[in-house]
């Protein structure tokens, strides 16, 4: 941002009326930092770390302690995936059906199935509405004890920019592994004792205990601590994690984080976007919110509810001989998809991964819908149906992990917890709807219900082509600049930001030595 804009923003900040509206809970001790003082004086300051110029391999090697923290947090996602799998597939368990089916019937009431899935999604919405405030008030760690949805936010605020996408996707990989564990447990249990379903529910408590042990050793995120003015705690965390990294300057990194937050704060004041409860939905922040949420919203419209929420139920209604085995196959390929996502997300980029994923899902759903027009009870078409379903689920998960990256990268830093919480809640409003209606559609139209997702998924994918930006390898300050300067969303890849130019000039002048 140029000096004139900074001067205007500073004058606005001093204005009494705007100062009253401004309610950001930040200790202003950060004003004493040289980088923040420079911002207030209208002097260009460094907003991008030289560590962002390292290769992926160099970053992982140098910041191995930080990476280990992110991986440990990601492992905890396995519990969420496990319980998600158990809940969504247990409705095909014989013992569960015998216990829950209407008296005198051998099948579950479709309305009860839709209510069962819908209430789970509704619970997610309530939790995600509340957790954003707890996350900002009590901290990321305290919020994680209450709601696993905050794991991706925690990882994004710890991870170095160069491998942020990789580590967020690694979280999704552990989540997918937990789903596979649940599917395998259901399959093994079906073969050993098909009428026992309570043991599967009880098994989730062992994983909760394992997660509690991990949580006790996780440090608070540096971005949260700087945002709250807790600089001493941030120094302690960064020294513990990164002090042994050659050339790493803790004070410089704290200054970059503080200056980035201050630039965003002043830009909001300049645009008369203070820090009200709903300002995240207004103006430029509203645009960032909708873009960050879009991939996850579109997931529901391309068929995620069928092959993620009700896969076993779908294969059972479709007449597949062993629906649990089909689900295990599907979730096994899901891990492959997420692994590919993790290895390619920082190479191909978020936008390309998103477009490849949604295009593949639409092709898979089109195959499912077409097969539904024929007699898929034959062995040949039955196998083709499973293949089509696995294909759709594979490509959905090929981009689903990237959706979490968008969700946490698009909001500005001051609104990141709020953006993640509101974003997940907003996305899950669609999940609530589809969790209620999908079982009813499957029961009425069976496989032909896929036509609905074909008709909504294809236009949604076309829209994604025009509105999804490329945010990989970008620092929060760069993403802020790209939005404020209204750089066309499709042209972010390869665009040289002022923040990036400033870093290169400082290195050329010898002010900064590349790590």
Coordinates of C-alpha atoms in Angstrom, one line a residue:
X1 CA 0.0 0.0 0.0
X2 CA 1.4 3.5 -0.8
X3 CA 2.3 6.1 1.7
X4 CA -0.7 8.4 1.0
X5 CA -3.1 5.6 1.8
X6 CA -1.2 4.8 5.0
X7 CA -1.4 8.5 6.0
X8 CA -5.1 8.6 5.4
X9 CA -5.6 5.4 7.3
X10 CA -3.6 6.8 10.2
X11 CA -5.7 9.9 10.3
X12 CA -8.9 7.8 10.2
X13 CA -7.5 5.8 13.1
X14 CA -7.0 8.9 15.2
X15 CA -10.5 10.1 14.4
X16 CA -12.6 9.8 17.6
X17 CA -15.7 8.5 15.9
X18 CA -13.9 5.7 14.2
X19 CA -11.9 4.9 17.3
X20 CA -15.1 4.4 19.2
X21 CA -16.4 1.9 16.5
X22 CA -13.0 0.1 16.5
X23 CA -13.4 -2.8 19.0
X24 CA -10.4 -5.0 18.1
X25 CA -9.2 -6.7 21.3
X26 CA -5.5 -6.1 20.8
X27 CA -3.0 -4.8 23.3
X28 CA -1.4 -1.8 21.6
X29 CA 2.1 -2.7 23.0
X30 CA 2.8 -3.8 19.4
X31 CA 2.9 -0.1 18.4
X32 CA 6.4 0.0 19.9
X33 CA 7.7 -2.5 17.4
X34 CA 9.9 -0.8 14.7
X35 CA 7.9 -2.3 11.8
X36 CA 4.6 -1.0 13.2
X37 CA 6.1 2.4 13.9
X38 CA 7.2 2.5 10.3
X39 CA 3.6 1.7 9.1
X40 CA 2.3 4.6 11.2
X41 CA 5.0 7.0 9.8
X42 CA 4.0 6.0 6.2
X43 CA 7.4 4.2 5.6
X44 CA 7.5 1.0 3.6
X45 CA 8.3 -1.9 5.9
X46 CA 9.0 -5.6 5.3
X47 CA 5.8 -7.7 5.2
X48 CA 7.1 -11.0 3.8
X49 CA 9.7 -13.2 5.4
X50 CA 12.7 -14.3 3.5
X51 CA 11.8 -17.9 4.7
X52 CA 9.0 -17.8 2.1
X53 CA 11.6 -18.0 -0.6
X54 CA 12.9 -21.4 0.5
X55 CA 12.0 -24.5 -1.4
X56 CA 9.5 -27.0 0.1
X57 CA 12.3 -29.4 1.0
X58 CA 14.4 -26.7 2.6
X59 CA 11.4 -25.4 4.6
X60 CA 10.4 -28.9 5.9
X61 CA 14.0 -29.6 6.9
X62 CA 14.7 -26.2 8.6
X63 CA 11.3 -25.9 10.4
X64 CA 11.0 -29.5 11.3
X65 CA 9.8 -28.7 14.9
X66 CA 7.0 -26.5 13.6
X67 CA 6.1 -29.1 11.0
X68 CA 6.0 -31.7 13.7
X69 CA 3.6 -29.6 15.7
X70 CA 1.3 -29.2 12.6
X71 CA 1.5 -33.0 11.9
X72 CA 0.7 -33.8 15.6
X73 CA -2.4 -31.5 15.3
X74 CA -3.3 -33.1 12.0
X75 CA -3.2 -36.6 13.5
X76 CA -6.0 -35.6 15.9
X77 CA -8.2 -35.2 12.8
X78 CA -8.3 -39.0 12.6
X79 CA -10.8 -39.1 15.5
X80 CA -13.1 -36.8 13.6
X81 CA -12.9 -38.9 10.5
X82 CA -13.4 -42.1 12.5
X83 CA -16.6 -40.9 14.3
X84 CA -17.9 -39.4 11.0
X85 CA -17.4 -42.8 9.3
X86 CA -19.1 -44.7 12.1
X87 CA -22.1 -42.4 12.3
X88 CA -22.7 -42.4 8.5
X89 CA -22.2 -46.1 7.9
X90 CA -23.7 -47.7 11.1
X91 CA -27.2 -47.2 9.6
X92 CA -26.4 -50.2 7.4
X93 CA -25.5 -52.4 10.4
X94 CA -27.9 -55.3 11.0
X95 CA -28.0 -54.8 14.7
X96 CA -28.6 -51.1 14.4
X97 CA -31.4 -51.7 11.9
X98 CA -33.0 -54.3 14.1
X99 CA -32.9 -51.9 17.1
X100 CA -34.0 -48.7 15.2
X101 CA -36.3 -49.9 12.5
X102 CA -40.1 -49.4 12.9
X103 CA -41.8 -52.4 14.6
X104 CA -42.5 -55.2 12.2
X105 CA -40.2 -53.8 9.5
X106 CA -36.7 -54.8 8.4
X107 CA -35.5 -51.5 7.1
X108 CA -35.0 -48.0 8.6
X109 CA -37.5 -45.3 8.0
X110 CA -36.0 -42.9 5.4
X111 CA -37.3 -39.9 7.4
X112 CA -35.5 -41.2 10.5
X113 CA -32.3 -41.7 8.4
X114 CA -32.5 -38.1 7.1
X115 CA -33.1 -36.8 10.6
X116 CA -30.2 -38.8 12.0
X117 CA -27.8 -37.3 9.5
X118 CA -29.4 -33.8 9.5
X119 CA -29.1 -33.4 13.3
X120 CA -25.4 -34.2 13.1
X121 CA -24.9 -31.5 10.5
X122 CA -27.1 -29.1 12.5
X123 CA -24.9 -29.8 15.6
X124 CA -21.8 -28.9 13.5
X125 CA -23.4 -25.6 12.5
X126 CA -24.2 -24.6 16.1
X127 CA -20.7 -25.6 17.2
X128 CA -19.0 -23.6 14.4
X129 CA -21.1 -20.5 15.1
X130 CA -20.0 -20.5 18.7
X131 CA -16.4 -21.7 18.3
X132 CA -15.2 -18.6 16.4
X133 CA -15.8 -16.4 19.5
X134 CA -14.2 -18.9 21.9
X135 CA -11.2 -19.1 19.5
X136 CA -10.7 -15.4 19.5
X137 CA -11.4 -15.0 23.2
X138 CA -9.7 -18.0 24.8
X139 CA -7.2 -18.9 22.1
X140 CA -6.8 -21.6 19.5
X141 CA -5.7 -24.3 21.9
X142 CA -8.7 -23.8 24.3
X143 CA -11.1 -23.8 21.3
X144 CA -9.6 -27.0 20.0
X145 CA -10.5 -28.8 23.3
X146 CA -14.1 -27.9 22.5
X147 CA -14.4 -28.3 18.7
X148 CA -12.1 -30.1 16.2
X149 CA -13.1 -27.8 13.4
X150 CA -10.4 -25.4 14.6
X151 CA -7.6 -27.8 13.7
X152 CA -7.2 -26.5 10.2
X153 CA -7.0 -22.9 11.5
X154 CA -4.4 -23.9 14.1
X155 CA -2.2 -25.5 11.4
X156 CA -2.5 -22.6 9.0
X157 CA -1.3 -20.1 11.7
X158 CA 1.7 -22.3 12.6
X159 CA 2.8 -23.5 9.2
X160 CA 5.4 -21.6 7.2
X161 CA 3.8 -20.0 4.0
X162 CA 5.8 -22.2 1.7
X163 CA 4.3 -25.5 3.1
X164 CA 1.0 -24.2 4.5
X165 CA -1.0 -25.9 1.8
X166 CA 0.9 -29.2 2.3
X167 CA 0.3 -29.2 6.1
X168 CA -3.4 -28.2 5.8
X169 CA -3.9 -31.0 3.3
X170 CA -2.0 -33.4 5.6
X171 CA -4.7 -32.7 8.2
X172 CA -7.3 -33.8 5.6
X173 CA -5.2 -36.9 5.0
X174 CA -5.4 -37.9 8.6
X175 CA -9.1 -37.2 8.6
X176 CA -9.5 -39.5 5.6
X177 CA -7.4 -42.1 7.4
X178 CA -9.8 -41.9 10.3
X179 CA -12.7 -42.4 7.9
X180 CA -11.0 -45.5 6.5
X181 CA -10.4 -46.8 10.0
X182 CA -14.1 -46.5 10.7
X183 CA -15.1 -48.3 7.5
X184 CA -12.7 -51.1 8.2
X185 CA -14.0 -51.4 11.8
X186 CA -17.6 -51.7 10.4
X187 CA -16.6 -54.3 7.8
X188 CA -14.6 -56.4 10.3
X189 CA -17.4 -56.1 12.9
X190 CA -20.0 -57.1 10.3
X191 CA -18.1 -60.3 9.6
X192 CA -17.5 -61.1 13.2
X193 CA -20.7 -60.0 15.0
X194 CA -23.1 -58.3 12.6
X195 CA -25.7 -57.5 15.3
X196 CA -23.4 -55.7 17.7
X197 CA -23.3 -52.0 17.0
X198 CA -22.8 -50.5 20.5
X199 CA -19.1 -51.6 20.6
X200 CA -18.4 -49.4 17.6
X201 CA -19.8 -46.4 19.4
X202 CA -17.8 -47.1 22.5
X203 CA -14.6 -47.4 20.5
X204 CA -14.6 -43.7 19.8
X205 CA -13.7 -42.9 23.4
X206 CA -10.3 -44.4 23.2
X207 CA -9.4 -42.0 20.4
X208 CA -10.6 -39.1 22.4
X209 CA -8.2 -40.0 25.2
X210 CA -5.3 -40.1 22.6
X211 CA -6.2 -36.7 21.3
X212 CA -6.3 -35.2 24.9
X213 CA -2.7 -36.4 25.4
X214 CA -1.5 -34.6 22.2
X215 CA -3.4 -31.4 23.0
X216 CA -1.5 -31.0 26.3
X217 CA 1.8 -30.5 24.4
X218 CA 0.7 -28.2 21.6
X219 CA 1.7 -24.5 21.8
X220 CA -0.5 -21.6 21.0
X221 CA -0.1 -20.1 17.5
X222 CA 2.3 -17.2 17.0
X223 CA -0.3 -15.2 14.9
X224 CA -2.9 -15.4 17.6
X225 CA -0.4 -14.3 20.3
X226 CA 0.8 -11.3 18.2
X227 CA -2.7 -10.4 17.4
X228 CA -3.5 -10.2 21.1
X229 CA -0.3 -8.3 21.9
X230 CA 1.2 -11.3 23.9
X231 CA 4.6 -10.7 22.4
X232 CA 6.6 -12.4 25.2
X233 CA 4.6 -15.6 24.9
X234 CA 5.1 -15.4 21.1
X235 CA 8.9 -15.0 21.5
X236 CA 9.0 -18.0 23.8
X237 CA 7.0 -20.2 21.3
X238 CA 9.1 -19.1 18.3
X239 CA 12.4 -19.6 20.2
X240 CA 11.3 -23.1 21.2
X241 CA 10.3 -24.1 17.7
X242 CA 12.6 -22.2 15.4
X243 CA 15.6 -20.9 17.3
X244 CA 17.9 -23.5 15.7
X245 CA 16.9 -22.5 12.2
X246 CA 20.0 -20.9 10.6
X247 CA 19.5 -17.2 10.0
X248 CA 16.0 -17.1 11.6
X249 CA 15.3 -13.8 13.5
X250 CA 12.5 -14.1 16.0
X251 CA 12.2 -10.3 16.4
X252 CA 12.0 -9.8 12.7
X253 CA 9.3 -12.5 12.3
X254 CA 7.2 -11.0 15.1
X255 CA 7.6 -7.6 13.5
X256 CA 6.3 -8.9 10.1
X257 CA 3.3 -10.5 11.8
X258 CA 2.5 -7.4 13.8
X259 CA 2.9 -5.1 10.8
X260 CA 0.8 -7.3 8.6
X261 CA -2.0 -7.2 11.1
X262 CA -1.7 -3.4 11.4
X263 CA -1.8 -2.8 7.7
X264 CA -5.0 -4.9 7.5
X265 CA -6.5 -3.0 10.4
X266 CA -5.7 0.4 9.0
X267 CA -7.0 -0.6 5.5
X268 CA -10.3 -1.6 7.2
X269 CA -10.5 1.7 9.0
X270 CA -9.7 3.6 5.7
X271 CA -12.5 1.7 4.0
X272 CA -14.8 2.3 7.0
X273 CA -14.8 -1.4 7.8
X274 CA -14.1 -1.4 11.5
X275 CA -14.4 -4.6 13.6
X276 CA -18.1 -5.0 14.2
X277 CA -19.6 -8.4 14.8
X278 CA -20.8 -8.7 11.2
X279 CA -18.2 -6.7 9.3
X280 CA -16.7 -9.9 8.0
X281 CA -19.8 -10.1 5.7
X282 CA -19.5 -6.5 4.4
X283 CA -17.6 -5.1 1.4
X284 CA -14.2 -6.6 0.6
X285 CA -14.3 -8.8 3.7
X286 CA -17.6 -10.2 2.5
X287 CA -16.1 -11.0 -0.9
X288 CA -13.2 -12.8 0.8
X289 CA -15.6 -14.7 2.9
X290 CA -17.7 -15.9 0.0
X291 CA -14.6 -16.9 -2.1
X292 CA -13.1 -18.8 0.8
X293 CA -16.3 -20.7 1.5
X294 CA -17.2 -21.5 -2.1
X295 CA -15.3 -24.7 -2.7
X296 CA -16.7 -26.3 0.4
X297 CA -20.2 -25.1 -0.4
X298 CA -19.9 -26.5 -4.0
X299 CA -18.8 -29.9 -2.5
X300 CA -22.4 -30.3 -1.3
X301 CA -23.8 -29.5 -4.8
X302 CA -21.6 -31.9 -6.7
X303 CA -22.6 -35.0 -4.6
X304 CA -20.5 -35.1 -1.5
X305 CA -23.6 -36.0 0.6
X306 CA -24.1 -39.2 -1.4
X307 CA -20.6 -40.7 -1.3
X308 CA -19.3 -39.2 1.9
X309 CA -22.3 -39.1 4.2
X310 CA -24.4 -42.0 2.9
X311 CA -22.1 -44.2 0.9
X312 CA -23.0 -47.4 2.6
X313 CA -26.7 -46.6 2.5
X314 CA -26.4 -45.7 -1.2
X315 CA -24.6 -49.0 -2.1
X316 CA -27.1 -50.9 0.0
X317 CA -30.1 -49.3 -1.8
X318 CA -28.4 -49.8 -5.1
X319 CA -28.3 -53.6 -4.5
X320 CA -24.5 -54.0 -4.1
X321 CA -23.8 -57.4 -2.5
X322 CA -21.4 -56.1 0.2
X323 CA -22.0 -52.3 0.7
X324 CA -19.4 -52.2 3.6
X325 CA -16.7 -53.6 1.3
X326 CA -17.6 -51.0 -1.4
X327 CA -17.3 -48.3 1.2
X328 CA -13.9 -49.6 2.3
X329 CA -12.7 -49.5 -1.3
X330 CA -14.1 -46.0 -1.7
X331 CA -12.3 -44.7 1.4
X332 CA -9.1 -46.4 0.5
X333 CA -9.0 -44.5 -2.8
X334 CA -9.9 -41.4 -0.8
X335 CA -6.6 -41.6 1.0
X336 CA -4.8 -41.8 -2.3
X337 CA -6.7 -38.7 -3.5
X338 CA -5.7 -36.7 -0.4
X339 CA -2.1 -37.9 -0.6
X340 CA -1.9 -36.7 -4.2
X341 CA -3.5 -33.4 -3.1
X342 CA -0.9 -33.0 -0.3
X343 CA 2.0 -33.6 -2.8
X344 CA 0.7 -31.4 -5.5
X345 CA -1.2 -28.5 -3.8
X346 CA 1.9 -26.3 -3.4
X347 CA 3.2 -27.3 -6.9
X348 CA 0.1 -27.1 -9.1
X349 CA -1.6 -24.6 -6.8
X350 CA -5.0 -24.3 -5.1
X351 CA -6.9 -23.1 -8.2
X352 CA -5.8 -25.9 -10.5
X353 CA -6.4 -28.6 -7.9
X354 CA -9.9 -27.2 -7.3
X355 CA -10.8 -27.2 -11.0
X356 CA -9.4 -30.7 -11.6
X357 CA -11.3 -32.0 -8.6
X358 CA -14.7 -30.5 -9.4
X359 CA -14.4 -31.5 -13.1
X360 CA -13.6 -35.1 -12.1
X361 CA -16.5 -35.2 -9.7
X362 CA -19.0 -34.0 -12.3
X363 CA -17.8 -36.7 -14.7
X364 CA -18.2 -39.4 -12.0
X365 CA -21.7 -38.2 -11.0
X366 CA -22.6 -38.1 -14.7
X367 CA -21.5 -41.8 -14.9
X368 CA -23.6 -42.7 -11.8
X369 CA -26.7 -40.9 -13.2
X370 CA -26.4 -42.6 -16.6
X371 CA -26.0 -46.0 -15.1
X372 CA -29.1 -45.3 -13.0
X373 CA -31.1 -45.2 -16.2
X374 CA -30.4 -48.9 -16.9
X375 CA -30.7 -52.2 -15.0
X376 CA -27.7 -51.8 -12.6
X377 CA -28.6 -55.0 -10.7
X378 CA -26.5 -57.0 -13.2
X379 CA -23.0 -57.8 -12.1
X380 CA -21.4 -55.8 -14.9
X381 CA -23.4 -52.6 -14.3
X382 CA -23.2 -53.1 -10.5
X383 CA -19.4 -53.1 -10.8
X384 CA -19.5 -50.0 -13.1
X385 CA -21.7 -48.3 -10.5
X386 CA -19.2 -48.8 -7.8
X387 CA -16.4 -47.6 -10.1
X388 CA -18.4 -44.5 -10.9
X389 CA -19.1 -43.8 -7.2
X390 CA -15.4 -44.3 -6.3
X391 CA -14.4 -42.0 -9.1
X392 CA -16.7 -39.2 -8.0
X393 CA -15.6 -39.6 -4.4
X394 CA -11.9 -39.7 -5.4
X395 CA -12.0 -36.4 -7.2
X396 CA -14.2 -34.8 -4.6
X397 CA -11.5 -35.5 -2.0
X398 CA -8.8 -34.5 -4.5
X399 CA -10.0 -30.9 -4.0
X400 CA -11.8 -31.1 -0.6
X401 CA -8.5 -30.7 1.2
X402 CA -7.7 -27.6 -0.8
X403 CA -11.1 -26.2 0.3
X404 CA -9.8 -26.0 3.9
X405 CA -6.8 -24.0 2.6
X406 CA -9.1 -21.4 0.9
X407 CA -11.3 -21.3 4.0
X408 CA -8.3 -20.3 6.2
X409 CA -6.3 -18.2 3.8
X410 CA -8.9 -15.9 2.3
X411 CA -10.0 -14.0 5.5
X412 CA -7.6 -11.3 6.7
X413 CA -5.6 -12.3 9.8
X414 CA -7.8 -10.4 12.3
X415 CA -10.9 -12.2 11.0
X416 CA -9.3 -15.6 10.4
X417 CA -10.9 -17.4 13.3
X418 CA -14.2 -15.7 12.6
X419 CA -13.9 -16.4 8.9
X420 CA -13.1 -20.0 9.5
X421 CA -15.9 -20.5 12.0
X422 CA -18.6 -18.6 10.1
X423 CA -17.4 -20.2 6.9
X424 CA -17.7 -23.7 8.2
X425 CA -21.1 -22.9 9.7
X426 CA -22.3 -21.4 6.4
X427 CA -21.1 -24.4 4.4
X428 CA -22.7 -26.8 6.8
X429 CA -26.1 -25.1 6.4
X430 CA -26.1 -26.7 3.0
X431 CA -24.9 -29.9 4.6
X432 CA -27.9 -29.8 6.9
X433 CA -30.2 -29.4 3.9
X434 CA -28.6 -32.2 1.9
X435 CA -28.3 -34.5 4.9
X436 CA -32.1 -34.3 5.3
X437 CA -33.1 -34.6 1.7
X438 CA -30.5 -37.1 0.3
X439 CA -31.8 -40.2 2.1
X440 CA -35.3 -39.3 0.9
X441 CA -34.1 -38.8 -2.7
X442 CA -32.2 -42.1 -2.6
X443 CA -35.2 -43.9 -1.2
X444 CA -37.5 -42.5 -3.9
X445 CA -35.3 -42.2 -7.0
X446 CA -32.4 -44.5 -6.0
X447 CA -29.3 -44.1 -8.2
X448 CA -31.2 -41.6 -10.5
X449 CA -30.9 -39.1 -7.7
X450 CA -27.4 -38.4 -9.0
X451 CA -29.0 -36.3 -11.8
X452 CA -29.7 -33.5 -9.3
X453 CA -26.0 -33.2 -8.5
X454 CA -25.1 -33.3 -12.2
X455 CA -27.4 -30.3 -12.8
X456 CA -26.1 -28.3 -9.9
X457 CA -22.4 -29.4 -10.0
X458 CA -21.6 -28.5 -13.6
X459 CA -22.8 -24.8 -13.4
X460 CA -21.1 -24.5 -10.0
X461 CA -17.8 -25.8 -11.5
X462 CA -18.0 -23.3 -14.4
X463 CA -18.5 -20.5 -11.9
X464 CA -15.5 -21.7 -9.9
X465 CA -13.3 -21.2 -13.0
X466 CA -14.1 -17.5 -12.8
X467 CA -14.0 -16.7 -9.1
X468 CA -11.3 -19.0 -7.6
X469 CA -7.9 -17.3 -7.1
X470 CA -4.4 -18.8 -6.7
X471 CA -3.2 -18.2 -3.1
X472 CA -0.4 -20.8 -2.8
X473 CA 3.0 -19.4 -1.7
X474 CA 1.4 -16.1 -0.7
X475 CA 1.9 -14.4 2.7
X476 CA -1.2 -12.9 4.4
X477 CA 0.1 -9.4 3.5
X478 CA 0.3 -10.4 -0.2
X479 CA -3.2 -11.8 -0.2
X480 CA -4.4 -8.6 1.4
X481 CA -2.7 -6.5 -1.3
X482 CA -4.1 -8.6 -4.1
X483 CA -7.7 -8.1 -2.7
X484 CA -7.2 -4.4 -1.9
X485 CA -5.7 -3.6 -5.3
X486 CA -8.6 -5.6 -7.0
X487 CA -6.2 -7.8 -9.0
X488 CA -8.5 -10.1 -11.2
X489 CA -9.0 -13.4 -9.3
X490 CA -7.9 -15.5 -12.3
X491 CA -4.7 -13.6 -12.6
X492 CA -3.2 -14.1 -9.2
X493 CA -0.8 -16.8 -10.3
X494 CA 2.4 -15.1 -11.4
X495 CA 1.4 -11.6 -10.3
X496 CA 4.2 -9.7 -8.7
X497 CA 3.0 -7.9 -5.5
X498 CA 4.6 -4.9 -4.0
X499 CA 5.3 -6.9 -0.9
X500 CA 7.2 -9.4 -3.0
X501 CA 9.1 -6.6 -4.8
X502 CA 10.0 -5.0 -1.5
X503 CA 11.6 -8.2 -0.2
X504 CA 13.6 -8.8 -3.4
X505 CA 14.9 -5.2 -3.2
X506 CA 15.9 -5.6 0.4
X507 CA 17.8 -8.8 -0.5
X508 CA 19.5 -7.0 -3.5
X509 CA 20.6 -4.1 -1.2
X510 CA 22.0 -6.6 1.3
X511 CA 19.6 -5.5 4.1
X512 CA 18.4 -9.1 4.3
X513 CA 20.4 -12.3 3.9
X514 CA 18.3 -15.1 2.3
X515 CA 18.1 -18.2 4.5

